[in-house]
Coordinates of C-alpha atoms and ligand atoms in Angstrom, one line a residue:
X9 CA -4.8 -3.8 1.4
X10 CA -1.0 -3.5 1.6
X11 CA 1.2 -6.2 3.2
X12 CA 4.3 -5.5 5.4
X13 CA 7.0 -8.0 6.1
X14 CA 10.4 -7.6 8.0
X15 CA 12.9 -9.9 9.0
X16 CA 16.0 -9.3 11.6
X17 CA 18.6 -12.3 12.0
X18 CA 22.1 -13.5 10.9
X19 CA 21.6 -13.6 7.1
X20 CA 19.7 -14.1 4.1
X21 CA 16.8 -11.7 5.2
X22 CA 15.7 -11.6 1.4
X23 CA 14.3 -14.7 0.9
X24 CA 12.6 -14.8 4.4
X25 CA 10.8 -11.2 3.4
X26 CA 9.8 -12.2 -0.1
X27 CA 8.5 -15.4 0.9
X28 CA 6.4 -13.7 3.5
X29 CA 5.1 -11.2 1.0
X30 CA 4.0 -14.6 -1.1
X31 CA 1.9 -15.6 1.8
X32 CA 0.3 -12.1 1.9
X33 CA -0.7 -11.9 -1.8
X34 CA -4.4 -12.6 -0.8
X35 CA -4.4 -9.1 0.3
X36 CA -4.4 -7.9 -3.2
X37 CA -1.6 -6.0 -4.6
X38 CA -0.4 -4.0 -7.8
X39 CA 3.5 -3.5 -6.6
X40 CA 6.0 -4.9 -4.5
X41 CA 9.5 -3.8 -3.0
X42 CA 12.4 -4.5 -0.4
X43 CA 14.7 -2.5 1.4
X44 CA 18.4 -3.9 2.8
X45 CA 21.2 -2.1 4.4
X46 CA 24.2 -3.2 2.1
X47 CA 27.7 -1.6 2.5
X48 CA 26.5 1.0 4.8
X49 CA 23.9 2.3 2.5
X50 CA 20.2 1.3 2.6
X51 CA 19.2 -0.2 -1.3
X52 CA 15.8 -0.2 -2.1
X53 CA 14.4 -2.2 -4.9
X54 CA 10.8 -2.1 -6.3
X55 CA 8.8 -3.6 -9.2
X56 CA 5.5 -3.0 -10.7
X57 CA 3.3 -6.1 -11.1
X58 CA 3.3 -9.5 -9.4
X59 CA 6.2 -10.6 -7.0
X60 CA 8.2 -12.4 -9.4
X61 CA 9.1 -9.1 -11.0
X62 CA 10.8 -8.0 -7.9
X63 CA 12.6 -11.4 -7.6
X64 CA 14.0 -11.2 -10.8
X65 CA 15.5 -7.7 -9.7
X66 CA 17.3 -9.1 -6.5
X67 CA 18.2 -12.6 -7.7
X68 CA 21.9 -11.9 -7.6
X69 CA 22.6 -14.5 -4.4
X70 CA 25.4 -11.6 -3.3
X71 CA 22.7 -9.0 -3.1
X72 CA 21.4 -10.0 0.4
X73 CA 21.8 -9.0 4.1
X74 CA 20.8 -10.0 7.7
X75 CA 17.8 -7.6 7.9
X76 CA 15.4 -6.6 5.2
X77 CA 11.8 -4.9 5.1
X78 CA 9.5 -5.6 2.2
X79 CA 5.8 -4.7 1.1
X80 CA 3.2 -5.3 -1.4
X81 CA 1.0 -2.2 -2.2
X82 CA -2.5 -1.9 -2.8
X83 CA -2.6 1.4 -4.3
X84 CA -4.5 4.1 -2.3
X85 CA -3.0 7.5 -3.1
X86 CA -1.0 7.4 -6.2
X87 CA -1.3 4.9 -9.2
X88 CA 0.7 1.7 -9.0
X89 CA 4.0 2.6 -10.5
X90 CA 7.6 1.7 -9.4
X91 CA 8.0 5.2 -7.8
X92 CA 4.8 5.0 -5.6
X93 CA 5.9 1.3 -4.7
X94 CA 7.4 1.0 -1.2
X95 CA 9.8 1.1 0.5
X96 CA 10.0 4.7 0.5
X97 CA 13.4 6.4 1.7
X98 CA 13.9 9.8 2.6
X99 CA 16.2 12.2 0.5
X100 CA 19.5 10.2 1.1
X101 CA 18.0 7.1 1.8
X102 CA 19.5 6.9 5.2
X103 CA 15.8 5.8 6.3
X104 CA 13.5 3.3 4.8
X105 CA 10.0 2.5 5.4
X106 CA 7.0 0.4 4.5
X107 CA 3.5 1.5 5.3
X108 CA -0.2 -0.1 5.6
X109 CA -2.9 2.3 5.9
X110 CA -3.5 5.7 5.3
X111 CA -1.9 9.3 6.4
X112 CA -5.3 11.4 6.8
X113 CA -2.9 14.8 6.8
X114 CA -0.2 13.9 4.6
X115 CA -0.9 16.8 2.1
X116 CA -0.3 19.3 4.9
X117 CA 3.0 17.3 6.1
X118 CA 4.3 17.4 2.4
X119 CA 4.0 21.0 2.4
X120 CA 5.3 21.6 5.7
X121 CA 8.4 19.3 4.7
X122 CA 9.0 21.0 1.5
X123 CA 8.7 24.6 2.3
X124 CA 10.4 24.5 5.6
X125 CA 13.1 21.8 5.0
X126 CA 13.3 21.8 1.4
X127 CA 12.6 18.4 0.9
X128 CA 11.8 17.1 -2.6
X129 CA 9.3 14.3 -3.0
X130 CA 9.5 11.7 -5.4
X131 CA 6.3 9.8 -5.1
X132 CA 2.6 10.8 -5.0
X133 CA 2.2 8.7 -1.9
X134 CA 0.9 9.5 1.3
X135 CA 3.7 7.1 2.6
X136 CA 6.5 8.8 1.7
X137 CA 6.2 11.6 4.4
X138 CA 6.7 9.1 6.9
X139 CA 10.3 8.3 5.4
X140 CA 10.9 12.3 5.5
X141 CA 9.8 12.7 9.0
X142 CA 11.6 10.2 10.6
X143 CA 14.9 11.2 8.5
X144 CA 14.3 14.6 9.8
X145 CA 14.1 13.8 13.5
X146 CA 16.6 11.0 13.3
X147 CA 19.8 12.2 15.5
X148 CA 21.5 8.6 15.8
X149 CA 18.0 7.3 18.0
X150 CA 15.7 5.4 15.8
X151 CA 13.0 4.8 18.1
X152 CA 12.9 8.4 19.4
X153 CA 12.6 9.6 15.8
X154 CA 10.1 7.2 14.8
X155 CA 8.0 8.1 17.9
X156 CA 8.6 12.1 17.0
X157 CA 7.4 11.3 13.4
X158 CA 4.5 9.5 14.6
X159 CA 3.4 12.3 16.7
X160 CA 2.9 14.3 13.5
X161 CA 0.9 11.9 11.8
X162 CA -2.9 11.1 12.0
X163 CA -4.7 8.5 10.1
X164 CA -4.4 4.4 10.2
X165 CA -0.8 3.0 9.8
X166 CA 1.3 0.0 10.5
X167 CA 4.8 1.3 9.6
X168 CA 8.2 -1.1 9.5
X169 CA 11.6 1.3 9.6
X170 CA 15.0 0.8 9.2
X171 CA 18.0 3.1 9.2
X172 CA 21.3 2.8 7.3
X173 CA 23.0 3.8 10.9
X174 CA 21.5 1.2 12.8
X175 CA 21.6 -1.7 10.3
X176 CA 20.7 -4.3 13.0
X177 CA 17.3 -3.3 14.1
X178 CA 13.6 -2.8 12.9
X179 CA 11.5 -0.3 14.5
X180 CA 7.7 -0.6 14.1
X181 CA 4.6 1.1 14.8
X182 CA 0.9 0.4 14.7
X183 CA -2.1 2.5 14.5
X184 CA -5.6 0.9 13.4
X185 CA -4.0 -1.5 11.0
X186 CA -2.8 -4.8 11.7
X187 CA 1.0 -5.7 13.1
X188 CA 2.2 -8.9 14.5
X189 CA 5.6 -10.3 15.4
X190 CA 7.1 -13.4 14.9
X191 CA 9.5 -14.6 17.5
X192 CA 12.2 -16.8 16.6
X193 CA 15.4 -18.5 17.6
X194 CA 18.4 -15.9 16.4
X195 CA 15.8 -14.1 14.1
X196 CA 12.5 -12.1 14.7
X197 CA 10.1 -11.0 12.2
X198 CA 7.0 -8.5 11.7
X199 CA 4.2 -8.8 9.5
X200 CA 0.7 -7.5 9.0
X201 CA -0.6 -10.8 9.1
X202 CA 0.0 -14.3 10.7
X203 CA 0.5 -16.4 7.3
X204 CA 3.7 -14.6 6.4
X205 CA 5.3 -15.8 9.5
X206 CA 4.1 -19.3 9.8
X207 CA 7.2 -20.9 7.9
X208 CA 9.5 -19.6 10.3
X209 CA 7.8 -19.4 13.8
X210 CA 4.4 -20.0 15.3
X211 CA 5.3 -17.7 18.4
X212 CA 3.6 -14.1 17.8
X213 CA 2.9 -11.1 19.7
X214 CA 0.1 -9.3 18.8
X215 CA 0.8 -5.7 18.7
X216 CA -1.6 -3.4 20.3
X217 CA -2.9 0.0 19.0
X218 CA -0.4 3.0 19.4
X219 CA 2.3 0.4 20.4
X220 CA 6.1 0.5 19.2
X221 CA 8.1 -2.5 18.6
X222 CA 11.9 -2.6 18.3
X223 CA 13.2 -5.7 16.9
X224 CA 16.9 -7.1 16.8
X225 CA 18.0 -10.8 16.0
X226 CA 18.0 -11.3 19.9
X227 CA 15.3 -9.5 21.3
X228 CA 11.6 -7.8 20.8
X229 CA 10.6 -4.9 23.0
X230 CA 7.4 -3.5 23.1
X231 CA 6.7 -0.1 24.1
X232 CA 3.4 1.5 25.1
X233 CA 2.5 5.3 23.9
X234 CA 4.0 6.5 27.0
X235 CA 7.2 4.7 26.3
X236 CA 6.9 2.2 28.7
X237 CA 8.1 -1.4 28.0
X238 CA 4.9 -3.7 28.0
X239 CA 5.2 -7.4 29.1
X240 CA 3.3 -9.0 26.2
X241 CA 2.2 -12.7 26.1
X242 CA 3.6 -14.9 23.4
X243 CA 0.6 -16.5 21.5
X244 CA 1.0 -19.9 19.5
X245 CA -0.5 -19.5 16.6
X246 CA -1.7 -23.5 15.8
X247 CA -2.6 -22.9 11.8
X248 CA -0.7 -25.6 10.1
X249 CA 2.1 -24.0 8.1
X250 CA 0.4 -24.8 4.6
X251 CA -3.0 -23.7 5.9
X252 CA -2.5 -20.8 3.6
X253 CA -1.1 -22.8 0.8
X254 CA -3.5 -23.7 -2.2
X255 CA -2.7 -27.5 -1.9
X256 CA -3.8 -29.0 -5.1
X257 CA -6.7 -26.8 -5.9
X258 CA -6.7 -24.2 -8.7
X259 CA -7.8 -21.7 -6.5
X260 CA -7.8 -20.8 -2.8
X261 CA -11.7 -20.4 -3.0
X262 CA -12.0 -24.0 -4.2
X263 CA -9.9 -24.9 -1.7
X264 CA -11.7 -23.2 0.9
X265 CA -15.0 -24.3 -0.2
X266 CA -13.9 -28.1 0.2
X267 CA -12.6 -27.2 3.7
X268 CA -16.3 -26.7 5.2
X269 CA -16.8 -30.0 6.4
X270 CA -13.8 -29.8 8.7
X271 CA -13.7 -26.2 10.0
X272 CA -17.7 -26.4 10.6
X273 CA -16.9 -29.8 12.5
X274 CA -13.6 -27.7 14.5
X275 CA -15.6 -24.8 15.1
X276 CA -19.0 -26.7 16.3
X277 CA -17.1 -29.5 18.6
X278 CA -14.3 -27.2 20.0
X279 CA -17.2 -25.7 21.8
X280 CA -19.1 -28.7 23.1
X281 CA -18.5 -30.2 26.6
X282 CA -18.5 -34.0 26.9
X283 CA -22.1 -33.6 28.1
X284 CA -23.1 -31.5 25.1
X285 CA -23.3 -28.3 27.2
X286 CA -21.5 -25.3 25.4
X287 CA -18.4 -24.0 26.5
X288 CA -17.3 -20.6 25.3
X289 CA -13.7 -20.0 26.3
X290 CA -13.2 -16.8 25.4
X291 CA -16.5 -15.4 26.9
X292 CA -16.9 -14.4 30.4
X293 CA -20.7 -13.2 29.8
X294 CA -22.4 -14.3 32.8
X295 CA -26.3 -15.6 33.5
X296 CA -27.0 -12.2 34.8
X297 CA -25.5 -10.5 31.9
X298 CA -27.5 -12.6 29.5
X299 CA -30.7 -11.7 31.3
X300 CA -29.9 -8.3 31.4
X301 CA -29.6 -7.7 27.7
X302 CA -33.0 -6.0 26.4
X303 CA -31.7 -5.7 22.7
X304 CA -28.9 -6.9 20.5
X305 CA -27.2 -5.4 17.2
X306 CA -25.6 -7.3 14.9
X307 CA -23.0 -5.1 13.0
X308 CA -20.9 -6.4 9.9
X309 CA -20.0 -5.8 6.1
X310 CA -20.4 -7.7 3.3
X311 CA -20.6 -11.9 3.7
X312 CA -20.2 -11.4 7.3
X313 CA -23.4 -8.9 7.5
X314 CA -25.0 -11.9 5.7
X315 CA -24.2 -14.2 8.4
X316 CA -25.8 -11.4 10.5
X317 CA -29.1 -11.8 8.5
X318 CA -29.4 -15.5 9.5
X319 CA -27.9 -14.8 13.1
X320 CA -30.8 -12.4 13.5
X321 CA -33.9 -14.9 12.9
X322 CA -32.0 -17.7 14.8
X323 CA -30.9 -15.9 18.0
X324 CA -34.5 -14.0 18.1
X325 CA -36.3 -17.4 17.9
X326 CA -34.0 -19.3 20.3
X327 CA -33.3 -16.4 22.9
X328 CA -36.6 -14.4 22.6
X329 CA -34.9 -11.3 22.5
X330 CA -35.1 -8.4 19.8
X331 CA -32.2 -8.1 17.5
X332 CA -31.6 -5.6 15.1
X333 CA -28.8 -5.6 12.2
X334 CA -27.2 -3.2 10.0
X335 CA -24.1 -2.9 7.8
X336 CA -21.6 -0.9 10.0
X337 CA -21.1 1.8 7.2
X338 CA -24.7 2.8 8.2
X339 CA -25.1 1.7 11.6
X340 CA -22.7 4.5 12.8
X341 CA -24.5 7.3 11.7
X342 CA -28.0 6.5 12.9
X343 CA -29.5 7.5 16.3
X344 CA -29.3 4.1 17.8
X345 CA -30.6 3.1 21.1
X346 CA -27.4 1.9 22.6
X347 CA -26.8 1.5 26.6
X348 CA -25.7 -0.8 29.1
X349 CA -28.3 -3.3 28.6
X350 CA -27.2 -3.6 24.8
X351 CA -25.3 -6.5 23.2
X352 CA -23.6 -5.4 20.3
X353 CA -22.2 -8.3 18.1
X354 CA -19.7 -7.6 15.5
X355 CA -18.7 -10.2 12.8
X356 CA -15.9 -10.1 10.9
X357 CA -13.4 -12.6 9.1
X358 CA -10.5 -10.5 9.0
X359 CA -11.2 -8.7 12.3
X360 CA -9.6 -5.4 10.6
X361 CA -12.8 -4.0 8.9
X362 CA -12.4 -0.4 9.8
X363 CA -16.4 0.1 9.2
X364 CA -16.8 -2.7 11.5
X365 CA -14.0 -1.5 13.9
X366 CA -15.4 1.9 14.0
X367 CA -19.0 1.0 14.7
X368 CA -17.6 -1.4 17.6
X369 CA -16.0 1.6 19.2
X370 CA -18.9 3.6 18.8
X371 CA -21.1 1.1 20.5
X372 CA -18.6 0.3 23.2
X373 CA -18.0 3.9 24.3
X374 CA -21.9 4.1 24.8
X375 CA -21.8 1.3 27.5
X376 CA -23.0 -1.8 25.2
X377 CA -21.2 -5.2 26.0
X378 CA -19.3 -6.5 22.9
X379 CA -18.9 -9.8 21.5
X380 CA -17.1 -10.2 18.5
X381 CA -17.2 -13.1 16.1
X382 CA -13.8 -13.4 14.6
X383 CA -11.8 -15.4 12.4
X384 CA -8.3 -13.6 12.6
X385 CA -6.7 -14.6 16.1
X386 CA -5.7 -11.4 18.0
X387 CA -7.1 -9.2 15.4
X388 CA -8.2 -5.4 16.3
X389 CA -11.9 -6.4 16.5
X390 CA -11.3 -9.2 18.8
X391 CA -8.8 -7.2 21.0
X392 CA -11.2 -4.4 21.5
X393 CA -14.3 -6.6 22.5
X394 CA -15.0 -7.8 25.7
X395 CA -15.8 -11.3 24.5
X396 CA -14.5 -13.2 21.4
X397 CA -15.9 -16.0 19.6
X398 CA -13.6 -17.5 17.3
X399 CA -14.8 -18.9 13.9
X400 CA -11.7 -21.9 13.7
X401 CA -11.7 -21.4 9.9
X402 CA -8.2 -21.2 9.4
X403 CA -6.5 -18.5 7.0
X404 CA -9.1 -17.7 4.6
X405 CA -7.2 -16.4 1.5
X406 CA -9.5 -15.9 -1.1
X407 CA -11.3 -12.6 -1.4
X408 CA -14.7 -14.3 -1.4
X409 CA -15.8 -15.4 1.7
X410 CA -16.7 -19.2 1.9
X411 CA -15.5 -21.0 4.9
X412 CA -15.7 -17.9 7.1
X413 CA -19.7 -17.5 6.3
X414 CA -20.5 -21.1 7.1
X415 CA -18.5 -20.8 10.4
X416 CA -19.9 -17.5 11.4
X417 CA -23.4 -19.2 10.9
X418 CA -22.3 -22.1 13.5
X419 CA -21.5 -19.2 16.0
X420 CA -24.6 -17.5 15.5
X421 CA -26.4 -21.1 16.3
X422 CA -24.1 -21.5 19.4
X423 CA -24.8 -18.2 20.8
X424 CA -28.6 -18.4 20.2
X425 CA -28.3 -21.9 22.1
X426 CA -26.2 -20.6 24.5
X427 CA -28.4 -17.3 25.3
X428 CA -31.8 -19.4 25.1
X429 CA -30.4 -22.3 27.4
X430 CA -29.2 -20.0 30.0
X431 CA -32.3 -17.9 30.0
X432 CA -34.7 -20.9 29.5
X433 CA -36.4 -19.7 26.5
X434 CA -35.7 -23.3 24.9
X435 CA -36.4 -26.5 26.5
X436 CA -33.7 -29.5 26.5
X437 CA -35.4 -31.5 23.8
X438 CA -35.1 -28.5 21.3
X439 CA -31.5 -27.8 22.2
X440 CA -30.7 -31.3 22.0
X441 CA -32.5 -31.6 18.5
X442 CA -30.6 -28.5 17.3
X443 CA -27.5 -29.8 18.5
X444 CA -28.0 -33.0 16.8
X445 CA -28.9 -31.3 13.5
X446 CA -25.7 -28.9 13.9
X447 CA -23.6 -32.1 14.0
X448 CA -25.2 -33.6 11.1
X449 CA -23.9 -30.7 8.9
X450 CA -20.3 -31.5 8.1
X451 CA -21.4 -35.0 6.6
X452 CA -24.4 -33.3 4.7
X453 CA -21.9 -30.6 3.3
X454 CA -19.7 -33.3 2.2
X455 CA -22.5 -34.8 0.3
X456 CA -23.4 -31.7 -1.6
X457 CA -19.9 -31.1 -2.2
X458 CA -20.1 -34.4 -4.2
X459 CA -22.7 -32.8 -6.7
X460 CA -19.9 -30.6 -7.7
X461 CA -19.8 -31.9 -11.1
X462 CA -23.7 -31.1 -11.6
X463 CA -23.6 -27.7 -10.0
X464 CA -20.5 -27.2 -12.6
X465 CA -22.7 -28.4 -15.3
X466 CA -25.3 -25.6 -14.3
X467 CA -22.5 -22.9 -14.4
X468 CA -21.2 -23.7 -17.8
X469 CA -25.1 -23.7 -19.0
X470 CA -26.1 -20.6 -17.7
X471 CA -22.9 -18.4 -17.2
X472 CA -24.2 -16.4 -20.1
X473 CA -27.0 -14.6 -18.5
X474 CA -25.9 -11.5 -17.2
X475 CA -29.1 -10.9 -15.0
X476 CA -29.5 -13.2 -12.3
X477 CA -31.7 -12.7 -9.2
X478 CA -31.3 -14.8 -5.9
X479 CA -34.8 -15.1 -4.3
X480 CA -35.8 -16.5 -1.1
X481 CA -38.1 -16.2 2.0
X482 CA -37.3 -16.1 5.8
X483 CA -33.7 -17.7 6.2
X484 CA -33.5 -18.3 2.6
X485 CA -33.8 -14.7 2.1
X486 CA -30.7 -14.1 3.8
X487 CA -28.5 -16.7 2.1
X488 CA -29.8 -15.2 -1.3
X489 CA -28.2 -12.0 -0.4
X490 CA -24.8 -14.1 0.4
X491 CA -25.6 -16.2 -3.0
X492 CA -25.8 -12.8 -5.1
X493 CA -22.4 -11.5 -3.4
X494 CA -20.3 -14.5 -4.5
X495 CA -21.7 -14.5 -8.0
X496 CA -21.1 -10.7 -8.5
X497 CA -18.0 -10.2 -6.7
X498 CA -16.0 -13.1 -8.8
X499 CA -17.8 -13.2 -12.0
X500 CA -18.6 -9.6 -12.3
X501 CA -22.4 -10.5 -13.5
X502 CA -25.1 -8.4 -12.4
X503 CA -26.7 -10.2 -9.7
X504 CA -29.2 -9.1 -6.9
X505 CA -31.1 -10.5 -4.1
X506 CA -34.6 -9.8 -2.9
X507 CA -37.1 -11.1 -0.6
X508 CA -39.5 -13.4 -2.7
X509 CA -42.2 -11.8 -1.7
X510 CA -40.9 -8.3 -2.6
X511 CA -41.1 -9.3 -6.1
X512 CA -44.6 -8.2 -6.6
X513 CA -43.8 -4.6 -5.5
X514 CA -41.8 -3.6 -8.5
X515 CA -39.0 -5.7 -9.3
X516 CA -41.0 -8.4 -11.3
X517 CA -40.9 -5.7 -13.9
X518 CA -37.4 -7.0 -14.9
X519 CA -38.2 -10.5 -15.3
X520 CA -37.9 -11.7 -19.0
X521 CA -36.5 -14.5 -21.0
X522 CA -33.0 -13.6 -20.6
X523 CA -33.4 -13.4 -16.8
X524 CA -32.1 -16.5 -14.5
X525 CA -33.9 -16.7 -11.4
X526 CA -32.4 -18.9 -8.3
X527 CA -35.1 -19.7 -6.3
X528 CA -34.2 -20.9 -2.7
X529 CA -37.2 -23.0 -1.1
X530 CA -35.5 -25.1 2.0
X531 CA -37.9 -23.4 4.4
X532 CA -40.7 -26.5 5.2
X533 CA -43.2 -23.7 6.2
X534 CA -42.9 -21.0 3.5
X535 CA -42.5 -23.8 0.8
X536 CA -45.4 -23.4 -0.8
X537 CA -45.3 -19.6 -1.1
X538 CA -41.9 -20.0 -2.7
X539 CA -43.2 -22.6 -5.4
X540 CA -45.8 -19.9 -6.2
X541 CA -43.3 -17.2 -6.5
X542 CA -41.6 -19.4 -8.9
X543 CA -44.8 -20.0 -11.0
X544 CA -44.9 -16.0 -11.1
X545 CA -41.7 -15.1 -12.4
X546 CA -41.4 -18.4 -14.9
X547 CA -44.6 -17.0 -16.4
X548 CA -42.6 -14.2 -17.4
X549 CA -40.1 -16.4 -19.1
X550 CA -37.4 -16.4 -16.5
X551 CA -35.2 -19.4 -16.3
X552 CA -35.4 -21.2 -12.8
X553 CA -32.7 -23.0 -10.7
X554 CA -34.9 -24.1 -7.9
X555 CA -33.0 -25.0 -4.6
X556 CA -35.0 -27.4 -2.0
X557 CA -34.5 -30.1 0.7
X558 CA -34.4 -33.8 -1.0
X559 CA -38.1 -34.9 -1.3
X560 CA -39.4 -31.4 -1.9
X561 CA -39.9 -32.4 -5.5
X562 CA -43.1 -30.3 -6.1
X563 CA -40.6 -27.5 -7.2
X564 CA -39.5 -29.6 -10.3
X565 CA -42.6 -28.7 -12.0
X566 CA -42.0 -25.0 -12.3
X567 CA -38.1 -25.2 -12.2
X568 CA -35.9 -25.7 -15.3
X569 CA -33.2 -27.2 -12.8
X570 CA -33.2 -28.2 -9.2
X571 CA -30.2 -28.6 -6.7
X572 CA -31.4 -30.6 -3.6
X573 CA -29.8 -30.5 -0.3
X574 CA -29.9 -33.3 2.4
X575 CA -32.8 -33.1 4.7
X576 CA -32.5 -30.9 7.5
X577 CA -34.2 -28.7 10.1
X578 CA -35.2 -25.2 8.7
X579 CA -32.9 -23.6 11.1
X580 CA -29.8 -24.9 10.1
X581 CA -30.6 -24.9 6.0
X582 CA -28.6 -21.7 5.6
X583 CA -25.3 -23.9 6.0
X584 CA -26.2 -26.2 3.5
X585 CA -28.3 -24.1 0.8
X586 CA -25.1 -21.7 0.5
X587 CA -22.5 -24.4 -0.6
X588 CA -24.3 -24.9 -4.1
X589 CA -24.2 -21.1 -4.6
X590 CA -20.7 -20.9 -3.7
X591 CA -19.7 -23.6 -6.2
X592 CA -22.2 -22.2 -8.8
X593 CA -20.4 -18.5 -8.5
X594 CA -17.0 -20.3 -8.7
X595 CA -17.9 -21.9 -11.8
X596 CA -19.2 -19.4 -13.7
X597 CA -16.1 -17.2 -12.7
X598 CA -13.9 -19.9 -13.9
X599 CA -15.9 -20.0 -17.1
X600 CA -15.6 -16.4 -17.8
X601 CA -11.7 -16.5 -17.1
X602 CA -12.0 -14.3 -14.1
X603 CA -9.3 -13.8 -11.6
X604 CA -11.1 -16.0 -8.9
X605 CA -9.2 -15.3 -5.7
X606 CA -8.4 -11.9 -6.6
X607 CA -11.0 -10.2 -8.2
X608 CA -10.7 -6.8 -9.7
X609 CA -11.2 -3.6 -7.3
X610 CA -11.5 -6.0 -4.6
X611 CA -9.3 -6.6 -1.4
X612 CA -9.7 -9.2 1.5
X613 CA -9.9 -6.8 4.1
X614 CA -11.3 -3.2 3.9
X615 CA -9.2 -1.3 6.4
X616 CA -10.1 1.8 5.1
X617 CA -13.5 3.7 5.6
Ligands
LIG710 C1 -17.2 -11.4 1.1 O1 -16.9 -12.5 0.4 C2 -16.2 -10.1 0.5 N1 -14.8 -10.6 0.3 C3 -16.5 -8.7 1.6 O2 -17.9 -8.4 1.4 C4 -16.1 -9.0 3.0 O3 -17.3 -10.5 3.5 C5 -16.4 -7.8 3.8 O4 -15.2 -6.8 3.4 C6 -16.4 -8.3 5.3 O5 -14.8 -8.6 5.7 P1 -14.4 -8.9 7.3 O6 -15.6 -10.3 7.2 O7 -13.3 -9.1 7.4 O8 -15.1 -7.9 8.1

């Protein structure tokens, strides 16, 4: 996914923009560029590859300005080349733009501009049409020209624009792609995401869909789609400035795995009143609302979907209400039963996943109550929901989601307990028991992290296995899907998750001596059945890594290796069981020399359909 950063101040815009782009590296990119107004002209510099290649090109201290816009490009239209990198200019570079998103009607716009106005395109990209459209409409009023250009465009876009004739400002506009403004003293910034701003300011404006922003060093003016100014509240982002740094870890993923005890504690304890009742600040759902629901849909993608698999079982158990779960890209094309008695729960770390956002909009249009569980404050999914339940995980930079998943699970438990206690479908004894179980999790996760070296040794021993199966029953089944995704997305090993009871219906045909099976057996009531499943696959030559609660040693008789997690209630075992699977995936990928934080073909947030 592309990254945008803009700075308008009194001087040295170059270093702020490049630093901001560095904070957005987690979004994945293959080229970068920067534009600055210098001696009455806009100078555009671009480079393929890492940011340091761009820095080398603009290293001359004299080559600087008070205003700059920069971009890291994740190629969608056109190969990752210097010509296709952003910023893009119009024909005489009197206008420069950076863009995140996709202009769906770019082909027809290109043809129209070429035929009607003789415009010669330099790149293969969709984005370049934006620069030419604005250049065409520009007559001394950049804001007006941008608004005219936007009226011609269809698609998703966050765009920042500068003009040689108005070198003291940046205009930006957003539709279905994230954009935030950082408000400073004597400067202002624009960016795709908060981490790009944190070093300079914590005061941010979240830009809504179809809004336009005019930035100078002393002012931020936000306009709605009718051109009226918007009085937007400034939000102060509490993330620590280095929250998006790697600290002393080799990879963001390992840092974020180790942050889980603290972010689980943060996400849980911030939702409890002194009397242990649950306080959900951002949720206005009333007792009547909760009693009115007759069905719940949980819709998400990837890891967030896997958190929903656990959430489904937990919320059904606690709130005694039917819960359907689906991946967002499928949900949208089904004939679902949505009405004003439906609660639609969207789960998303980035809050920008277009599949999930589109499913949310569909459900909202049909009368559902929208509750989102989101990590990115002020993101599109958060802002378009009736209620938001933030996972307080801090910025998750590694593409492979870890701490977002476990904090999403915490939110699932709290939603289940909140609804169950409100409806009276759980008694106080069970409520108190579950809260004590949840409160014990940070320390138990800490204990598992102390077994890191043991799990690393397993990864060193088994990283050669190119066929890995994750099996489990009940809640362990959902965790198996998450463990499998972790392994495949960072080590590129073909891993596969399946409900253990399903093996005998075909998949067991694949078991042989080269197969590795990671068998989750944390659910007390399903433990015996899991042990017999393990016997089945071991009889066919597979290697077994079992995962069970401390004390459940029966599994050792039928497993080659066993990872134990601290004793806990079945309901909360997923939060613990996933930790060894995250660590295992990390060290297998390390053994294989993979790019752990930025795996091939993947982006941190998928804002395309
Ligand atoms: C998980 O490790 C992946 N990075 C991916 O599956 C991710 O969970 C999915 O794209 C959903 O992203 P979101 O939570 O930001 O909506």
